[in-house]
mmCIF file of C-alpha atoms in Angstrom:
data_model
loop_
_atom_site.group_PDB
_atom_site.id
_atom_site.type_symbol
_atom_site.label_atom_id
_atom_site.label_comp_id
_atom_site.label_asym_id
_atom_site.label_seq_id
_atom_site.Cartn_x
_atom_site.Cartn_y
_atom_site.Cartn_z
ATOM 1 C CA MET E 616 0.774 -171.796 -3.981
ATOM 2 C CA ARG E 617 3.815 -174.332 -5.636
ATOM 3 C CA SER E 618 3.100 -172.508 -8.681
ATOM 4 C CA GLY E 619 3.145 -169.156 -7.456
ATOM 5 C CA ILE E 620 6.896 -170.116 -5.926
ATOM 6 C CA ARG E 621 7.703 -171.798 -9.895
ATOM 7 C CA GLY E 622 6.664 -168.217 -11.194
ATOM 8 C CA ARG E 623 9.070 -166.471 -8.847
ATOM 9 C CA ALA E 624 12.044 -169.301 -9.759
ATOM 10 C CA LEU E 625 11.360 -168.724 -13.709
ATOM 11 C CA LEU E 626 10.879 -164.701 -13.179
ATOM 12 C CA ALA E 627 14.537 -165.065 -11.043
ATOM 13 C CA TYR E 628 15.745 -167.481 -13.829
ATOM 14 C CA LEU E 629 15.033 -164.725 -16.602
ATOM 15 C CA VAL E 630 16.331 -161.878 -14.696
ATOM 16 C CA ALA E 631 19.799 -163.625 -13.671
ATOM 17 C CA LEU E 632 19.934 -164.874 -17.666
ATOM 18 C CA VAL E 633 19.603 -161.426 -18.728
ATOM 19 C CA THR E 634 22.406 -160.151 -16.485
ATOM 20 C CA ILE E 635 25.059 -163.089 -17.401
ATOM 21 C CA ALA E 636 24.057 -162.510 -21.209
ATOM 22 C CA PRO E 637 26.526 -159.988 -21.561
ATOM 23 C CA LEU E 638 28.994 -161.991 -19.545
ATOM 24 C CA LEU E 639 28.538 -164.798 -21.921
ATOM 25 C CA TRP E 640 28.666 -162.634 -25.226
ATOM 26 C CA LEU E 641 32.293 -161.529 -23.370
ATOM 27 C CA LEU E 642 32.993 -164.946 -23.107
ATOM 28 C CA LEU E 643 32.411 -165.988 -26.762
ATOM 29 C CA ALA E 644 33.474 -163.226 -28.682
ATOM 30 C CA ALA E 645 36.866 -163.390 -27.565
ATOM 31 C CA PHE E 646 37.262 -166.978 -28.736
ATOM 32 C CA ARG E 647 35.379 -165.610 -32.335
ATOM 33 C CA PRO E 648 37.208 -165.360 -35.618
ATOM 34 C CA ALA E 649 37.838 -162.115 -36.643
ATOM 35 C CA ALA E 650 35.287 -162.361 -39.591
ATOM 36 C CA GLU E 651 32.153 -163.965 -37.695
ATOM 37 C CA LEU E 652 32.848 -161.796 -34.334
ATOM 38 C CA PHE E 653 29.648 -159.721 -34.349
ATOM 39 C CA SER E 654 27.631 -162.601 -35.948
ATOM 40 C CA VAL E 655 24.576 -163.538 -33.061
ATOM 41 C CA GLY E 656 24.863 -167.416 -33.457
ATOM 42 C CA TRP E 657 27.249 -170.016 -32.431
ATOM 43 C CA PRO E 658 31.086 -168.990 -34.004
ATOM 44 C CA SER E 659 32.018 -171.895 -36.657
ATOM 45 C CA ALA E 660 35.195 -172.445 -34.609
ATOM 46 C CA LEU E 661 36.606 -171.428 -31.663
ATOM 47 C CA THR E 662 40.319 -169.646 -31.570
ATOM 48 C CA LEU E 663 42.782 -168.891 -29.869
ATOM 49 C CA ASP E 664 44.503 -166.627 -31.566
ATOM 50 C CA ASN E 665 42.953 -163.108 -30.115
ATOM 51 C CA VAL E 666 44.128 -164.147 -26.527
ATOM 52 C CA GLY E 667 47.510 -165.420 -28.043
ATOM 53 C CA TYR E 668 47.716 -162.085 -29.161
ATOM 54 C CA VAL E 669 47.234 -159.728 -26.159
ATOM 55 C CA LEU E 670 48.963 -162.052 -24.170
ATOM 56 C CA THR E 671 52.031 -162.200 -26.252
ATOM 57 C CA GLU E 672 52.232 -158.991 -29.120
ATOM 58 C CA VAL E 673 50.811 -156.733 -26.333
ATOM 59 C CA PRO E 674 52.428 -155.966 -22.695
ATOM 60 C CA PHE E 675 49.258 -156.850 -21.418
ATOM 61 C CA LEU E 676 50.572 -159.744 -19.003
ATOM 62 C CA ARG E 677 52.273 -156.419 -17.389
ATOM 63 C CA TYR E 678 49.057 -154.317 -16.843
ATOM 64 C CA LEU E 679 47.454 -157.174 -15.591
ATOM 65 C CA ALA E 680 50.568 -157.491 -12.630
ATOM 66 C CA ASN E 681 50.757 -154.245 -11.950
ATOM 67 C CA SER E 682 47.287 -153.693 -11.383
ATOM 68 C CA ALA E 683 46.877 -156.704 -9.394
ATOM 69 C CA PHE E 684 50.167 -155.235 -6.889
ATOM 70 C CA ILE E 685 48.613 -151.761 -7.034
ATOM 71 C CA SER E 686 45.090 -153.375 -5.636
ATOM 72 C CA VAL E 687 46.908 -155.844 -3.502
ATOM 73 C CA VAL E 688 48.825 -153.388 -1.675
ATOM 74 C CA VAL E 689 45.893 -150.997 -1.377
ATOM 75 C CA THR E 690 43.348 -153.006 -0.068
ATOM 76 C CA ALA E 691 45.774 -154.653 2.954
ATOM 77 C CA LEU E 692 46.800 -151.033 3.281
ATOM 78 C CA ALA E 693 43.704 -149.375 3.501
ATOM 79 C CA LEU E 694 42.282 -152.314 5.779
ATOM 80 C CA LEU E 695 44.158 -151.408 7.980
ATOM 81 C CA VAL E 696 44.219 -148.202 8.051
ATOM 82 C CA HIS E 697 40.879 -147.676 8.235
ATOM 83 C CA SER E 698 40.225 -150.101 11.109
ATOM 84 C CA MET E 699 43.093 -148.224 13.262
ATOM 85 C CA ALA E 700 40.787 -145.202 12.030
ATOM 86 C CA ALA E 701 37.322 -146.581 12.582
ATOM 87 C CA TYR E 702 37.958 -148.263 16.460
ATOM 88 C CA ALA E 703 39.663 -144.811 17.006
ATOM 89 C CA LEU E 704 36.788 -143.142 16.178
ATOM 90 C CA ALA E 705 34.268 -145.906 18.228
ATOM 91 C CA ARG E 706 36.172 -146.610 20.861
ATOM 92 C CA MET E 707 38.518 -144.518 22.378
ATOM 93 C CA HIS E 708 37.664 -140.764 23.829
ATOM 94 C CA PHE E 709 39.762 -137.147 22.394
ATOM 95 C CA ARG E 710 39.043 -133.994 21.805
ATOM 96 C CA GLY E 711 37.147 -133.491 18.829
ATOM 97 C CA ARG E 712 36.239 -137.197 18.279
ATOM 98 C CA GLY E 713 33.142 -135.812 16.816
ATOM 99 C CA ILE E 714 34.557 -133.467 14.388
ATOM 100 C CA ALA E 715 36.897 -135.813 13.345
ATOM 101 C CA PHE E 716 34.548 -137.908 12.008
ATOM 102 C CA ALA E 717 32.299 -135.326 10.315
ATOM 103 C CA ALA E 718 35.529 -134.580 8.408
ATOM 104 C CA VAL E 719 35.561 -138.219 7.475
ATOM 105 C CA ILE E 720 32.387 -138.416 6.145
ATOM 106 C CA ALA E 721 32.216 -134.656 4.593
ATOM 107 C CA THR E 722 34.944 -136.501 1.982
ATOM 108 C CA LEU E 723 32.297 -138.413 0.365
ATOM 109 C CA LEU E 724 30.251 -136.104 -1.097
ATOM 110 C CA ILE E 725 33.108 -134.980 -3.107
ATOM 111 C CA SER E 726 34.292 -137.122 -6.457
ATOM 112 C CA LEU E 727 37.699 -137.965 -8.367
ATOM 113 C CA PRO E 728 37.399 -135.205 -10.817
ATOM 114 C CA VAL E 729 36.422 -131.630 -8.516
ATOM 115 C CA ILE E 730 39.826 -132.781 -6.908
ATOM 116 C CA LEU E 731 42.462 -134.390 -9.103
ATOM 117 C CA VAL E 732 43.985 -131.663 -10.244
ATOM 118 C CA PRO E 733 45.191 -130.514 -6.932
ATOM 119 C CA LEU E 734 46.051 -134.003 -5.983
ATOM 120 C CA PHE E 735 48.173 -134.423 -8.707
ATOM 121 C CA LEU E 736 50.171 -131.554 -7.887
ATOM 122 C CA VAL E 737 50.179 -132.487 -4.659
ATOM 123 C CA VAL E 738 51.668 -136.202 -5.493
ATOM 124 C CA ARG E 739 54.222 -133.874 -7.800
ATOM 125 C CA THR E 740 55.143 -132.210 -5.228
ATOM 126 C CA LEU E 741 55.984 -135.564 -3.728
ATOM 127 C CA GLY E 742 58.091 -136.290 -6.427
ATOM 128 C CA MET E 743 55.953 -139.655 -6.670
ATOM 129 C CA VAL E 744 54.422 -139.291 -10.124
ATOM 130 C CA ASP E 745 55.135 -141.684 -12.608
ATOM 131 C CA THR E 746 56.176 -143.951 -9.356
ATOM 132 C CA TYR E 747 53.775 -147.273 -8.004
ATOM 133 C CA ALA E 748 53.830 -144.575 -4.643
ATOM 134 C CA GLY E 749 51.803 -142.398 -6.466
ATOM 135 C CA LEU E 750 49.511 -145.038 -7.969
ATOM 136 C CA ILE E 751 49.257 -146.619 -3.858
ATOM 137 C CA VAL E 752 48.828 -144.183 -1.813
ATOM 138 C CA PRO E 753 46.068 -141.227 -2.785
ATOM 139 C CA GLY E 754 43.974 -144.746 -3.173
ATOM 140 C CA VAL E 755 44.165 -145.596 0.796
ATOM 141 C CA PHE E 756 42.049 -143.518 2.014
ATOM 142 C CA ASN E 757 38.670 -144.390 1.992
ATOM 143 C CA ALA E 758 36.045 -142.604 3.939
ATOM 144 C CA PHE E 759 33.603 -145.631 3.201
ATOM 145 C CA GLY E 760 35.758 -148.037 5.373
ATOM 146 C CA ILE E 761 36.147 -146.039 8.198
ATOM 147 C CA PHE E 762 32.407 -145.407 8.266
ATOM 148 C CA LEU E 763 31.350 -149.194 8.114
ATOM 149 C CA LEU E 764 33.833 -150.510 10.296
ATOM 150 C CA ARG E 765 33.125 -147.868 12.765
ATOM 151 C CA GLN E 766 29.257 -148.518 12.419
ATOM 152 C CA PHE E 767 30.612 -152.536 13.032
ATOM 153 C CA TYR E 768 32.511 -151.928 16.045
ATOM 154 C CA LEU E 769 29.945 -150.256 17.669
ATOM 155 C CA GLY E 770 28.518 -152.901 17.755
ATOM 156 C CA VAL E 771 31.289 -155.373 19.710
ATOM 157 C CA PRO E 772 29.883 -155.881 22.840
ATOM 158 C CA ARG E 773 32.003 -153.359 25.413
ATOM 159 C CA GLU E 774 32.192 -156.197 27.694
ATOM 160 C CA LEU E 775 34.352 -157.931 25.573
ATOM 161 C CA GLU E 776 36.651 -155.167 25.946
ATOM 162 C CA ASP E 777 36.221 -154.847 29.434
ATOM 163 C CA ALA E 778 37.705 -157.789 29.541
ATOM 164 C CA ALA E 779 40.693 -157.782 27.693
ATOM 165 C CA GLN E 780 41.818 -154.819 29.693
ATOM 166 C CA LEU E 781 41.108 -156.396 33.147
ATOM 167 C CA ASP E 782 43.610 -158.900 31.496
ATOM 168 C CA GLY E 783 46.508 -155.672 31.460
ATOM 169 C CA CYS E 784 45.666 -155.268 27.426
ATOM 170 C CA GLY E 785 45.854 -151.621 26.421
ATOM 171 C CA HIS E 786 44.230 -150.001 23.712
ATOM 172 C CA TRP E 787 46.843 -151.643 20.883
ATOM 173 C CA ARG E 788 46.502 -155.175 22.462
ATOM 174 C CA THR E 789 43.118 -155.018 22.646
ATOM 175 C CA TYR E 790 42.413 -153.854 19.243
ATOM 176 C CA TRP E 791 44.718 -156.221 17.849
ATOM 177 C CA HIS E 792 43.823 -159.412 19.443
ATOM 178 C CA VAL E 793 40.171 -159.220 20.260
ATOM 179 C CA VAL E 794 38.082 -155.907 18.192
ATOM 180 C CA LEU E 795 40.305 -156.996 14.787
ATOM 181 C CA PRO E 796 39.399 -160.993 14.722
ATOM 182 C CA LEU E 797 35.850 -160.152 15.551
ATOM 183 C CA SER E 798 36.043 -157.539 11.650
ATOM 184 C CA ARG E 799 36.740 -160.668 10.088
ATOM 185 C CA PRO E 800 33.175 -160.469 8.038
ATOM 186 C CA MET E 801 32.981 -156.616 7.375
ATOM 187 C CA LEU E 802 37.143 -156.578 6.577
ATOM 188 C CA ALA E 803 36.395 -160.027 4.013
ATOM 189 C CA ALA E 804 33.827 -157.515 2.628
ATOM 190 C CA LEU E 805 35.954 -154.165 2.208
ATOM 191 C CA ALA E 806 38.591 -156.405 1.134
ATOM 192 C CA VAL E 807 36.400 -157.626 -1.922
ATOM 193 C CA LEU E 808 35.630 -154.053 -2.791
ATOM 194 C CA PHE E 809 38.371 -152.020 -2.397
ATOM 195 C CA PHE E 810 40.662 -154.698 -4.408
ATOM 196 C CA LEU E 811 37.733 -154.338 -7.186
ATOM 197 C CA ALA E 812 37.380 -150.364 -6.762
ATOM 198 C CA ASN E 813 41.111 -150.432 -7.676
ATOM 199 C CA TRP E 814 41.336 -153.229 -10.072
ATOM 200 C CA ASN E 815 38.872 -150.949 -12.689
ATOM 201 C CA SER E 816 40.530 -146.886 -11.482
ATOM 202 C CA PHE E 817 40.765 -145.742 -14.655
ATOM 203 C CA LEU E 818 41.488 -141.557 -14.159
ATOM 204 C CA TRP E 819 43.677 -141.015 -11.667
ATOM 205 C CA PRO E 820 46.416 -144.023 -13.021
ATOM 206 C CA LEU E 821 45.928 -142.361 -16.046
ATOM 207 C CA ALA E 822 46.590 -138.806 -14.837
ATOM 208 C CA VAL E 823 50.065 -139.799 -12.270
ATOM 209 C CA ALA E 824 51.414 -142.375 -14.550
ATOM 210 C CA GLN E 825 52.767 -141.549 -18.019
ATOM 211 C CA ASP E 826 54.939 -144.588 -18.232
ATOM 212 C CA GLU E 827 54.086 -147.362 -20.335
ATOM 213 C CA SER E 828 55.684 -149.733 -17.757
ATOM 214 C CA LEU E 829 53.204 -148.582 -14.534
ATOM 215 C CA ARG E 830 50.003 -148.514 -17.043
ATOM 216 C CA VAL E 831 47.701 -150.728 -15.368
ATOM 217 C CA VAL E 832 44.464 -152.808 -16.865
ATOM 218 C CA GLN E 833 42.057 -150.332 -17.506
ATOM 219 C CA VAL E 834 44.421 -147.904 -19.165
ATOM 220 C CA GLY E 835 45.628 -150.758 -21.305
ATOM 221 C CA ILE E 836 41.811 -151.369 -22.416
ATOM 222 C CA ALA E 837 41.758 -148.079 -22.644
ATOM 223 C CA SER E 838 44.830 -147.579 -24.744
ATOM 224 C CA LEU E 839 43.491 -151.039 -27.439
ATOM 225 C CA GLN E 840 40.219 -149.092 -28.708
ATOM 226 C CA GLY E 841 42.470 -146.177 -30.135
ATOM 227 C CA GLN E 842 45.299 -148.660 -31.308
ATOM 228 C CA TYR E 843 43.029 -151.699 -32.771
ATOM 229 C CA ALA E 844 40.448 -149.436 -34.093
ATOM 230 C CA SER E 845 39.396 -151.934 -36.505
ATOM 231 C CA LYS E 846 40.540 -155.015 -34.897
ATOM 232 C CA GLN E 847 37.962 -155.168 -32.258
ATOM 233 C CA GLN E 848 38.316 -159.174 -31.224
ATOM 234 C CA TYR E 849 41.775 -157.631 -29.328
ATOM 235 C CA VAL E 850 40.225 -155.779 -27.082
ATOM 236 C CA ILE E 851 37.341 -158.299 -26.340
ATOM 237 C CA ALA E 852 39.535 -160.816 -25.852
ATOM 238 C CA ALA E 853 41.588 -158.054 -23.249
ATOM 239 C CA ALA E 854 38.060 -157.271 -21.668
ATOM 240 C CA LEU E 855 37.682 -161.049 -20.618
ATOM 241 C CA LEU E 856 41.570 -161.359 -19.513
ATOM 242 C CA ALA E 857 40.246 -158.110 -17.409
ATOM 243 C CA ALA E 858 37.285 -159.396 -16.174
ATOM 244 C CA ILE E 859 39.164 -162.701 -14.616
ATOM 245 C CA PRO E 860 40.679 -161.386 -11.458
ATOM 246 C CA THR E 861 37.474 -159.631 -10.625
ATOM 247 C CA VAL E 862 35.311 -162.604 -10.809
ATOM 248 C CA LEU E 863 37.959 -165.121 -8.381
ATOM 249 C CA VAL E 864 38.123 -162.214 -6.357
ATOM 250 C CA PHE E 865 34.211 -162.053 -5.576
ATOM 251 C CA LEU E 866 34.100 -165.733 -5.487
ATOM 252 C CA LEU E 867 36.837 -166.289 -2.680
ATOM 253 C CA GLY E 868 35.873 -163.534 -1.086
ATOM 254 C CA GLN E 869 32.330 -164.447 -0.931
ATOM 255 C CA ARG E 870 33.698 -167.376 0.261
ATOM 256 C CA LYS E 871 36.089 -166.216 3.042
ATOM 257 C CA LEU E 872 32.717 -164.131 4.443
ATOM 258 C CA ILE E 873 30.676 -166.704 4.813
ATOM 259 C CA SER E 874 33.642 -168.888 6.372
ATOM 260 C CA SER E 875 34.780 -165.815 8.789
ATOM 261 C CA LEU E 876 30.631 -165.509 9.419
ATOM 262 C CA LYS E 877 30.664 -168.442 11.545
ATOM 263 C CA THR E 878 33.443 -167.917 13.079
ATOM 264 C CA THR E 879 33.199 -165.264 15.052
ATOM 265 C CA GLY E 880 29.986 -166.065 17.120
ATOM 266 C CA LEU E 881 28.449 -163.073 16.186
ATOM 267 C CA LYS E 882 24.680 -163.163 14.621
#
């Protein structure tokens, strides 16, 4: 029995090591001297020149700030809009509710490259090209978030809403004071997913924003790959800086998710 447990534990450690090995190599390579960038062993010395160059000679802090601002705003708006739409589809009865939900789910079958041109034409008609609005508004809608929250709301006990209605609460107060607090575990999970998805977005920011001051971090890294093709140490340092916020958000979101599960009282 113990030998089997030890074997599974050893296998789990090996899989974890293989998974994080590229991240460890990225972390080490960002501080290697240029001459030892692709060496296998431990570098003869560690240097901050690569990271310092990216932060001082390239407007990479601007790219990071743009990505952070866009990701946070899109995440906040998406959680608010998606939770309201999901609550309406789960609890409110109105004509065409099933058709509306089917239309939302159908958008999951359409990828961004398919609608890239018509979406760009709409954004250009609205005058949102090369603006933060053009980067934010199209990213707010996400059918996956609406679907996930709707399924979660279907499992919320109706007795809680009935009690709120007996106290004189309408749909809005019931949603805001009863349903939304119970949604914190799901909202925390979706917040992590939405932030990471918008932080890593590349195609739409590349298409809608040509102004360098609006460039996001992934587009900035792509531009560095062309500009510093012979100096890959700067590209690797930029990739490391771009990966740090994603790791932090994941860790913070994981703690928030566990905390929310403890405070909701729902199993």
